[in-house]
PDB file of C-alpha atoms and ligand atoms in Angstrom:
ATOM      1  CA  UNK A   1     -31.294 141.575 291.037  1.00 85.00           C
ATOM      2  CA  UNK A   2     -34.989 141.816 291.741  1.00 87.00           C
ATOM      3  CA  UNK A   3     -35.623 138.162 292.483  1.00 89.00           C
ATOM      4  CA  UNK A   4     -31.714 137.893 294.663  1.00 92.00           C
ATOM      5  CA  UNK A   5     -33.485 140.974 296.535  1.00 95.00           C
ATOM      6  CA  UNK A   6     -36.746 139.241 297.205  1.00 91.00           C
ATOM      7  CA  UNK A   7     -34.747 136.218 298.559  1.00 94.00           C
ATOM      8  CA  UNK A   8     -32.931 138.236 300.694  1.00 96.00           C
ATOM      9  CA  UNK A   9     -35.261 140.338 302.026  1.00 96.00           C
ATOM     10  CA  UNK A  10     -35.855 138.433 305.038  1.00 95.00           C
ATOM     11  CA  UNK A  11     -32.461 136.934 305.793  1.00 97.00           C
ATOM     12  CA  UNK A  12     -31.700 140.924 305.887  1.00 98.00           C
ATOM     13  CA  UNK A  13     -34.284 142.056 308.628  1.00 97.00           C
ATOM     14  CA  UNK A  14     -32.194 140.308 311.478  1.00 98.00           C
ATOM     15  CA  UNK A  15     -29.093 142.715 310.477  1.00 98.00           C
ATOM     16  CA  UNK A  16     -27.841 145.511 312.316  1.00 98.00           C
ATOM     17  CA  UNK A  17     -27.814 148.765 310.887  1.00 98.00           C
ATOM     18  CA  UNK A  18     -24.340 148.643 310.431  1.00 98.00           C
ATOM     19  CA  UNK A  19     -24.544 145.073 308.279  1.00 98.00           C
ATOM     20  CA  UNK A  20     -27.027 146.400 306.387  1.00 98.00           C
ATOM     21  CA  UNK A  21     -24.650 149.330 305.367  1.00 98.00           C
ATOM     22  CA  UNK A  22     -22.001 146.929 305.128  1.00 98.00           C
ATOM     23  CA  UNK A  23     -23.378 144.871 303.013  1.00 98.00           C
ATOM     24  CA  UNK A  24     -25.182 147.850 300.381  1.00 98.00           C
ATOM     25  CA  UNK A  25     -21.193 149.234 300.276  1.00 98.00           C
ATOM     26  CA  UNK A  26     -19.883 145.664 299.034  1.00 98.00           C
ATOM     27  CA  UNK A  27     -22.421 145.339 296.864  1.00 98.00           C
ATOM     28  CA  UNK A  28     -22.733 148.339 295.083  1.00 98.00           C
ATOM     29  CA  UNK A  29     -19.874 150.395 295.498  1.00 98.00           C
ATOM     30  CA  UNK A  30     -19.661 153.653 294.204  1.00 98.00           C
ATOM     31  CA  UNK A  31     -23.745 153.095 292.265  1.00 98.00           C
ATOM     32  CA  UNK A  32     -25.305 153.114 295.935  1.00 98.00           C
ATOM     33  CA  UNK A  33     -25.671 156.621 298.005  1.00 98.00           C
ATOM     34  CA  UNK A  34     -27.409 157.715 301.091  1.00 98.00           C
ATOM     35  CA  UNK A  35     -30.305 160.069 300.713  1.00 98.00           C
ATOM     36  CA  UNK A  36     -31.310 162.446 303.182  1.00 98.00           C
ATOM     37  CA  UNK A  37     -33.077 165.584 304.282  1.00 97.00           C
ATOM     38  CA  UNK A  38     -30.514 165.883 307.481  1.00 98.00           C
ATOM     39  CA  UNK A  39     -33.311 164.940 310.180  1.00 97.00           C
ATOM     40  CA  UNK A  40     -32.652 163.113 312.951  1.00 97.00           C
ATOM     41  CA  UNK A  41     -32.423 159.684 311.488  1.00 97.00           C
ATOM     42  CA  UNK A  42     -30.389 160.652 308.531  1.00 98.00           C
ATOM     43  CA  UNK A  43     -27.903 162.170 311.038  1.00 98.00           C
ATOM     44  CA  UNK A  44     -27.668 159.485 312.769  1.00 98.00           C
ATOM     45  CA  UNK A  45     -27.096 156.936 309.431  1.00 98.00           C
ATOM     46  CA  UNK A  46     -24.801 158.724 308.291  1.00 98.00           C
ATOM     47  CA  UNK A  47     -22.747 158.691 311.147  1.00 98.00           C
ATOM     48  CA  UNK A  48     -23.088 155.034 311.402  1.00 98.00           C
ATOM     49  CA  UNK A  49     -22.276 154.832 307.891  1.00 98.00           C
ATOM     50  CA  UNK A  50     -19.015 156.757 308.143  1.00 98.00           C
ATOM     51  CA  UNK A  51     -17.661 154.306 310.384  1.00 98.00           C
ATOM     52  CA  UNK A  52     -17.970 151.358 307.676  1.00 98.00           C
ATOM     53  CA  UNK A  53     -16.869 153.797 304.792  1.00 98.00           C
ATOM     54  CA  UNK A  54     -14.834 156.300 305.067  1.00 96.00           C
ATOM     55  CA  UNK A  55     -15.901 158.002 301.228  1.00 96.00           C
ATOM     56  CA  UNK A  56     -19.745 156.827 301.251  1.00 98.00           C
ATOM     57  CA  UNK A  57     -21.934 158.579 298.475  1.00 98.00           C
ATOM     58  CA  UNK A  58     -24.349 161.039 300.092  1.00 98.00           C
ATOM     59  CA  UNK A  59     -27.202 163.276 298.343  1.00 98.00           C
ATOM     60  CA  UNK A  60     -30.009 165.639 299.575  1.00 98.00           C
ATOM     61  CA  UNK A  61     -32.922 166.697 297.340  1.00 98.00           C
ATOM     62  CA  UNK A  62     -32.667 171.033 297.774  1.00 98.00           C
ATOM     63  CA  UNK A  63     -35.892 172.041 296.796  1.00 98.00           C
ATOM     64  CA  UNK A  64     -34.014 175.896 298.055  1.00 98.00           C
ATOM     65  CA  UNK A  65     -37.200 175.978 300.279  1.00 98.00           C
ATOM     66  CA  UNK A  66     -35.335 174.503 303.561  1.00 98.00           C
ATOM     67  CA  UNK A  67     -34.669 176.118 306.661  1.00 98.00           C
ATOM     68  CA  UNK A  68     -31.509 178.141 306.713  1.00 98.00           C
ATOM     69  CA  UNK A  69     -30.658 175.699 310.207  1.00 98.00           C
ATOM     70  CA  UNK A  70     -30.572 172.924 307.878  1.00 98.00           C
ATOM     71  CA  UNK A  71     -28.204 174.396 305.235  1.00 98.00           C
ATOM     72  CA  UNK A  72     -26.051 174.965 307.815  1.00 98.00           C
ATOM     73  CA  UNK A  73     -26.001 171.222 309.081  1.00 98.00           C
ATOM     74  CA  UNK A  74     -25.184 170.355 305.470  1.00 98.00           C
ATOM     75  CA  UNK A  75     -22.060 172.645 305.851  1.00 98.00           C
ATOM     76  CA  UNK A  76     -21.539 170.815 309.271  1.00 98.00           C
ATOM     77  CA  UNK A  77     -21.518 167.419 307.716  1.00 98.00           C
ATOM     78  CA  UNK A  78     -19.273 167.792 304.684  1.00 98.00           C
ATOM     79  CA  UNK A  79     -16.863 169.367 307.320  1.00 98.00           C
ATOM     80  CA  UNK A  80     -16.960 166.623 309.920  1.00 98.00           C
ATOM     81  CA  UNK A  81     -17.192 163.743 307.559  1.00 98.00           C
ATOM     82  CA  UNK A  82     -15.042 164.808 305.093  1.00 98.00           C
ATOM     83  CA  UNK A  83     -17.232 164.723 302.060  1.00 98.00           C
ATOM     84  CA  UNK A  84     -19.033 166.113 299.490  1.00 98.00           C
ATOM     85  CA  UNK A  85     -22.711 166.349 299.566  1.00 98.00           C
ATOM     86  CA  UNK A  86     -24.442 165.982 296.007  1.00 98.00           C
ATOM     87  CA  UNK A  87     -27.288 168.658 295.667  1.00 98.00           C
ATOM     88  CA  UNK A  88     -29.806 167.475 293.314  1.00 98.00           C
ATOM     89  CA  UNK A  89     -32.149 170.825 292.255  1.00 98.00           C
ATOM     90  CA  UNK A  90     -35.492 171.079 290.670  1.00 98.00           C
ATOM     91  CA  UNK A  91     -35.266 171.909 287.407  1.00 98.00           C
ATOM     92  CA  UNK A  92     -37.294 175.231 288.041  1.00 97.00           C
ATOM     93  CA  UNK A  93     -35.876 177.924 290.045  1.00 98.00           C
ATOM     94  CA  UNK A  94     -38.429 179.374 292.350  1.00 98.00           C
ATOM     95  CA  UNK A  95     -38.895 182.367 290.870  1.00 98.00           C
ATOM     96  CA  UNK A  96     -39.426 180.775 287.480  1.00 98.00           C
ATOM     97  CA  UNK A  97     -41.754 177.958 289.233  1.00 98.00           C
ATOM     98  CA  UNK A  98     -44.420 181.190 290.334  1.00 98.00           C
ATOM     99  CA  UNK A  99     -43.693 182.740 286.754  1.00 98.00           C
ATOM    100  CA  UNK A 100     -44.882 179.154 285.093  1.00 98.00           C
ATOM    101  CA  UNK A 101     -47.624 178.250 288.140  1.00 98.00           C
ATOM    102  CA  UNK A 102     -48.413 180.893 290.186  1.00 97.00           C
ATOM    103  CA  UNK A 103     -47.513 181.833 293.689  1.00 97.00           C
ATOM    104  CA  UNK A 104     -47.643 179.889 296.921  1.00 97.00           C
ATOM    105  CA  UNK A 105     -47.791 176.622 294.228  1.00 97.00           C
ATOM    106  CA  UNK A 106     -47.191 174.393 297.627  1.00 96.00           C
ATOM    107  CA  UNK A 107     -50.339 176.438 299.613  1.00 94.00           C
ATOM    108  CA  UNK A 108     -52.634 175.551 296.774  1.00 95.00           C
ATOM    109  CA  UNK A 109     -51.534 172.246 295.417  1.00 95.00           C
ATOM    110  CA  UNK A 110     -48.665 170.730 297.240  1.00 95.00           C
ATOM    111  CA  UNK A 111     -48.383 167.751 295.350  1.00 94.00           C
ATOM    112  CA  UNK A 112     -47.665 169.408 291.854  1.00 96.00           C
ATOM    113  CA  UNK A 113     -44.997 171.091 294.261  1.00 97.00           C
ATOM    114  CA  UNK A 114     -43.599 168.289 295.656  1.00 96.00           C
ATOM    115  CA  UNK A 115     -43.921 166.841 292.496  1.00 96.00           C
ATOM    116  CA  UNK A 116     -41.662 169.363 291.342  1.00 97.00           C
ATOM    117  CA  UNK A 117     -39.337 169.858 294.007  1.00 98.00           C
ATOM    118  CA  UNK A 118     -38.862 166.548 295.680  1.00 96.00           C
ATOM    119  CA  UNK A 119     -40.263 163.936 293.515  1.00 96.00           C
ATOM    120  CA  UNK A 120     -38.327 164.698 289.794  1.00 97.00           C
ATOM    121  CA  UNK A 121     -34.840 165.572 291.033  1.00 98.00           C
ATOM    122  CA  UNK A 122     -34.623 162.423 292.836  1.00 98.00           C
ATOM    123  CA  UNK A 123     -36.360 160.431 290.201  1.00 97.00           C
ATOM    124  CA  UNK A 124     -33.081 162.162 287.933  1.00 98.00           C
ATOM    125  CA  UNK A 125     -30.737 161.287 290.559  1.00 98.00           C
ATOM    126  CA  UNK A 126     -32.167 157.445 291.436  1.00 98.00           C
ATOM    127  CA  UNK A 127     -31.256 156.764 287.386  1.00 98.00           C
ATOM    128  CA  UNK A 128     -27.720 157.440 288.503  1.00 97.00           C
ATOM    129  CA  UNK A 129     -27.839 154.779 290.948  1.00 98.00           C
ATOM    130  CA  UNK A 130     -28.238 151.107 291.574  1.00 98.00           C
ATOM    131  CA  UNK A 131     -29.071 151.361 294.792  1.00 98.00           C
ATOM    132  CA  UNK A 132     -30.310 154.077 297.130  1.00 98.00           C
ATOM    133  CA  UNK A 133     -30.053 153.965 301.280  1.00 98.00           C
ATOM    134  CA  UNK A 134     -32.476 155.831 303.446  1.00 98.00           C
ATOM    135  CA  UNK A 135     -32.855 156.767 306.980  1.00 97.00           C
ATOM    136  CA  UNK A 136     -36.986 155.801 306.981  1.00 96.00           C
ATOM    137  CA  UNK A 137     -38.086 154.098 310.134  1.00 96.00           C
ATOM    138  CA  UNK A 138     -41.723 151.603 310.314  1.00 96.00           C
ATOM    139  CA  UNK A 139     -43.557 153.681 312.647  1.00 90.00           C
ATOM    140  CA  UNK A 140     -43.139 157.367 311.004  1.00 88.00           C
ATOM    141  CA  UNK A 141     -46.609 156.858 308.794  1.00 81.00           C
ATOM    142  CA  UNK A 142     -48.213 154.522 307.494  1.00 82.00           C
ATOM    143  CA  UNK A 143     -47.020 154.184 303.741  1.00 81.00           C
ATOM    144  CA  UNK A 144     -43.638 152.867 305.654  1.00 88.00           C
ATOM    145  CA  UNK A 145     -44.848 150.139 307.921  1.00 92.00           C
ATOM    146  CA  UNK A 146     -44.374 147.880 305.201  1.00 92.00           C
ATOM    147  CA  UNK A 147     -40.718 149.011 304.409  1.00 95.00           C
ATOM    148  CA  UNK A 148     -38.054 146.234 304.626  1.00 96.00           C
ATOM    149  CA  UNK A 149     -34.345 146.865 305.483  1.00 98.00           C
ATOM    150  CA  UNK A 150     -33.517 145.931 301.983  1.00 98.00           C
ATOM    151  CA  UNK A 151     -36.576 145.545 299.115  1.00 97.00           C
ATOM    152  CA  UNK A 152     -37.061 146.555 295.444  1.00 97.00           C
ATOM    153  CA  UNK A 153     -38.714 149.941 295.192  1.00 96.00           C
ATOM    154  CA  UNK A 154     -41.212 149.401 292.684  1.00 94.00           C
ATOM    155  CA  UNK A 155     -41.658 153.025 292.080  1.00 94.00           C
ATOM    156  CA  UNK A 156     -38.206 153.902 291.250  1.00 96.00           C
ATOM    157  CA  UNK A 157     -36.605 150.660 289.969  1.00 96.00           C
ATOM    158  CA  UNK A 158     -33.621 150.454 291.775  1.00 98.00           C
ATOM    159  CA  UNK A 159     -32.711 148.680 295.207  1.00 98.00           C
ATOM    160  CA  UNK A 160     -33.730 150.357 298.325  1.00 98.00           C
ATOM    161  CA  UNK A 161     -32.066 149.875 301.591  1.00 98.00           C
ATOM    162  CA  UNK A 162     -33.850 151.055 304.332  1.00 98.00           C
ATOM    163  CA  UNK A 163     -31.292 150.279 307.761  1.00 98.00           C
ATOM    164  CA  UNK A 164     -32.845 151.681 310.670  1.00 98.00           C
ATOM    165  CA  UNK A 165     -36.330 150.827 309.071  1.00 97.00           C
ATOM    166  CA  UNK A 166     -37.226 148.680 312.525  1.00 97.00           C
ATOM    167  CA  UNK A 167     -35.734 151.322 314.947  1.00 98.00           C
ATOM    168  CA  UNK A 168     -37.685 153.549 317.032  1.00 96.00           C
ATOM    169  CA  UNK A 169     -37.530 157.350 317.432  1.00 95.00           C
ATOM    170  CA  UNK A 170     -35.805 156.615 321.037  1.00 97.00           C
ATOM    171  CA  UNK A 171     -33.297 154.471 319.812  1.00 98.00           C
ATOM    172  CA  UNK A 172     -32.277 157.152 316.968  1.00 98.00           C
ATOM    173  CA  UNK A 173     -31.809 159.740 319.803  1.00 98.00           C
ATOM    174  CA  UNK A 174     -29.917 157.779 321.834  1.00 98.00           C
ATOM    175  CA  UNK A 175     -27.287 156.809 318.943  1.00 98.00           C
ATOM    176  CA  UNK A 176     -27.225 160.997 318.581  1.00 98.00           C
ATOM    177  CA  UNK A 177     -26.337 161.366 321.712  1.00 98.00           C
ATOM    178  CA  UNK A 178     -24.007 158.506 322.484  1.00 98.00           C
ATOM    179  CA  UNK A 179     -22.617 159.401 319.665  1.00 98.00           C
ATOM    180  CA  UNK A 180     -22.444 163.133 319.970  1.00 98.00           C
ATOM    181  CA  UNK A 181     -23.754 163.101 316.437  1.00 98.00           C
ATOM    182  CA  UNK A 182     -24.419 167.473 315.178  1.00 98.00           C
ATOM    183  CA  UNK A 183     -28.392 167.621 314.416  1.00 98.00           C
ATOM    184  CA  UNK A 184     -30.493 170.142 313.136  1.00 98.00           C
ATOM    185  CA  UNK A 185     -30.878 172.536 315.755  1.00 97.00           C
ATOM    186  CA  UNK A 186     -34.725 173.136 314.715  1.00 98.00           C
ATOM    187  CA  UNK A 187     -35.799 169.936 316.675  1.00 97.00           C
ATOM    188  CA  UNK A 188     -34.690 171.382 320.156  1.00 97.00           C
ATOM    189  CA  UNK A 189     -37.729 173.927 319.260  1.00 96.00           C
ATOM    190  CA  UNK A 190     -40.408 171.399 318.599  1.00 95.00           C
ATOM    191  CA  UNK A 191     -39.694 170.854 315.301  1.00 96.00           C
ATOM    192  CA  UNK A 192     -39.276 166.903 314.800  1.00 93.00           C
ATOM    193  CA  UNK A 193     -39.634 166.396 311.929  1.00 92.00           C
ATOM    194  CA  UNK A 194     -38.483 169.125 309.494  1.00 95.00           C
ATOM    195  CA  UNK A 195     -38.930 169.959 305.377  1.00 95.00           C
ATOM    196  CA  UNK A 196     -39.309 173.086 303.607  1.00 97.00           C
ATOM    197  CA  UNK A 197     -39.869 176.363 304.942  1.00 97.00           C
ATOM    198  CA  UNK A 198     -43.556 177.072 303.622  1.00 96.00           C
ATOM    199  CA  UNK A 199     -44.868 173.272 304.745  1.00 95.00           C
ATOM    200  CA  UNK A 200     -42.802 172.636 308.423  1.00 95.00           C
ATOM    201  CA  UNK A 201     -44.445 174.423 311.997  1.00 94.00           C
ATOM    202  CA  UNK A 202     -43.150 173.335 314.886  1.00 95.00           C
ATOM    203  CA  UNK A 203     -45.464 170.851 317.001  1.00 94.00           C
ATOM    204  CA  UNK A 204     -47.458 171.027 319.764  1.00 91.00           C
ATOM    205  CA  UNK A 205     -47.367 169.315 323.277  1.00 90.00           C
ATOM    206  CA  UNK A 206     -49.458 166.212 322.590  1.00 90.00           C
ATOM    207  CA  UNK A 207     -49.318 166.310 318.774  1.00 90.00           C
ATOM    208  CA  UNK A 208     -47.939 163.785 316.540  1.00 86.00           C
ATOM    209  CA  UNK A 209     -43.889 164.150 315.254  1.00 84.00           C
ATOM    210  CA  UNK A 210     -45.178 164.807 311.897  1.00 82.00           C
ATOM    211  CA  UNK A 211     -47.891 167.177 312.847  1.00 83.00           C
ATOM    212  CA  UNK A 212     -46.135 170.006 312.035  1.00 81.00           C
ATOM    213  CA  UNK A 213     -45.749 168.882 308.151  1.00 84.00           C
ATOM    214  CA  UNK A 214     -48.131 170.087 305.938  1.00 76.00           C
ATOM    215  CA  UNK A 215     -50.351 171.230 309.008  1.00 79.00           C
ATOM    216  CA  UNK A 216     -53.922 171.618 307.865  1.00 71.00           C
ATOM    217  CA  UNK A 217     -53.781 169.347 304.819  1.00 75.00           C
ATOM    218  CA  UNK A 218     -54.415 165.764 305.006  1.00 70.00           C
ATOM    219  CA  UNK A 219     -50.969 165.496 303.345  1.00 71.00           C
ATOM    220  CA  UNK A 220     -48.372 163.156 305.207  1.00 70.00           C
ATOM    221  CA  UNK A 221     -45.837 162.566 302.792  1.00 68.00           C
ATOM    222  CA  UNK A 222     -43.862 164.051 300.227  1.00 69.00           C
ATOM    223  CA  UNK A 223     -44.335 161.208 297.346  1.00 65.00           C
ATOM    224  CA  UNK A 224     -40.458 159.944 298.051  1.00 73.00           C
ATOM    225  CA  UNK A 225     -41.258 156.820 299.882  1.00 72.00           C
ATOM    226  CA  UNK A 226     -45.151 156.182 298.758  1.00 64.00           C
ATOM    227  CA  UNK A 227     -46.168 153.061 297.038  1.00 55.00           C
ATOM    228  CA  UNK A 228     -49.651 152.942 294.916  1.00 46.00           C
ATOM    229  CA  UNK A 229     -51.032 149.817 296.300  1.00 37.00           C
ATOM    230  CA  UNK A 230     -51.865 148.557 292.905  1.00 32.00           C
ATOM    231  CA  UNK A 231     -47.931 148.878 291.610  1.00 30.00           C
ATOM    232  CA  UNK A 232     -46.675 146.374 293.799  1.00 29.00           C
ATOM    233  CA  UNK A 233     -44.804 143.959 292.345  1.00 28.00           C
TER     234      UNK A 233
HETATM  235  S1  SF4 B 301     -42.772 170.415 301.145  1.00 86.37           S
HETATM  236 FE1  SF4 B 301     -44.018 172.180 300.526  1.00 86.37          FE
HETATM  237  S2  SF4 B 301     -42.624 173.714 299.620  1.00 86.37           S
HETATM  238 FE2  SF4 B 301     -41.527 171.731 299.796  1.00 86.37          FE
HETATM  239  S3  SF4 B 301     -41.745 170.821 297.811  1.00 86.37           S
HETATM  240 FE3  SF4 B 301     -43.436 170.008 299.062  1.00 86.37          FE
HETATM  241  S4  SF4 B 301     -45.185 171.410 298.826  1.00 86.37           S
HETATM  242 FE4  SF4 B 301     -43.337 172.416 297.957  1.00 86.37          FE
END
């Protein structure tokens, strides 16, 4: 699968969206799901995808820290699409997390947290799977400019399919609207880019979309979508 991946690779960045999906749903079946954290450009997959499958897989990563607006748009999305949304937990409750490490773990090392939170429950959820889709687009940091639409991920060993990988943030907001696609209702407060409570402020005018994620730190990502340099393959 690796090498048939590598071959296709570039045949694949000339597909829509939509054949992209198309094609991850043929392939895999029931072993491929969506991930997402319900921002913008998740919402907006996963509309696209419901309109090549009707019963597509979809899972979300609760680390129980997000924003009560975005458990609500989970509730919103298993009602208009008809589906069930898998929750994949940490395997430490909060309260047993500060018992074991203290409090504020994600004020004084954020990557043990994420780690914990983000990192392990999809690692457990990715063994599930043959192939995983997500909503990440080139130009949100730097650890994704190299993403293709469909590539081995190295880090997780399993197919990633990455659809809207060469889309901007304009063109995601203009499917949501054309679409009339529900979002999280966070981003009409300057929130574009949203994760858990403790690590997500809203942004100010002039700052970067993902300014307002672990503000302060020089943190920019949450481990799901990094690549060591040295573990490419
Ligand atoms: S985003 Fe913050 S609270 Fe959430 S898992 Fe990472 S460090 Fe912990």
């Amino acid at each position: 699968m690796k090498d048939e991946i590598a071959e296709l690779r570039l045949t694949a960045e000339s597909w829509s969206p939509q054949e992209v999906l198309s094609w991850a749903f043929e392939t895999f079946g029931n072993e491929v799901a969506i991930s997402s954290a319900f921002g913008a450009e998740g919402m907006a997959l996963i509309d696209m995808a419901s309109h090549v499958r009707k019963d597509f897989r979809l899972f979300t990563v609760d680390t129980e820290f997000l924003f009560p607006e975005t458990y609500s748009l989970i509730d919103r999305v298993e009602q208009k699409y008809a589906i069930k949304v898998e929750r994949v937990f940490p395997l430490l409750p909060p309260e047993e997390q500060e018992r074991a490490l203290g409090a504020a773990l994600w004020a004084r090392d954020p990557d043990q947290c994420c780690n914990l939170r983000k990192v392990e429950p999809l690692r457990r959820k990715l063994r599930e799977l043959d192939a995983w889709i997500t909503s990440i687009r080139r130009d949100q940091t730097s650890f994704r400019k190299g993403a293709g639409k469909i590539e081995w991920d190295v880090k997780f060993g399993l197919v990633k399919v990455n659809p809207i990988a060469d889309w901007t943030s304009q063109q995601v907001w203009r499917y949501i609207r054309e679409h009339k696609v529900p979002y999280n209702t966070l981003h009409d407060r300057n929130y574009p880019s949203i994760g858990c409570t403790h690590c997500t402020r809203a942004v100010r005018p002039g700052e970067d979309a993902r300014a307002g994620r672990w503000a302060g730190s020089s943190k920019t990502e949450c481990g799901l979508h990094m690549i060591e340099p040295l573990t490419i393959a």
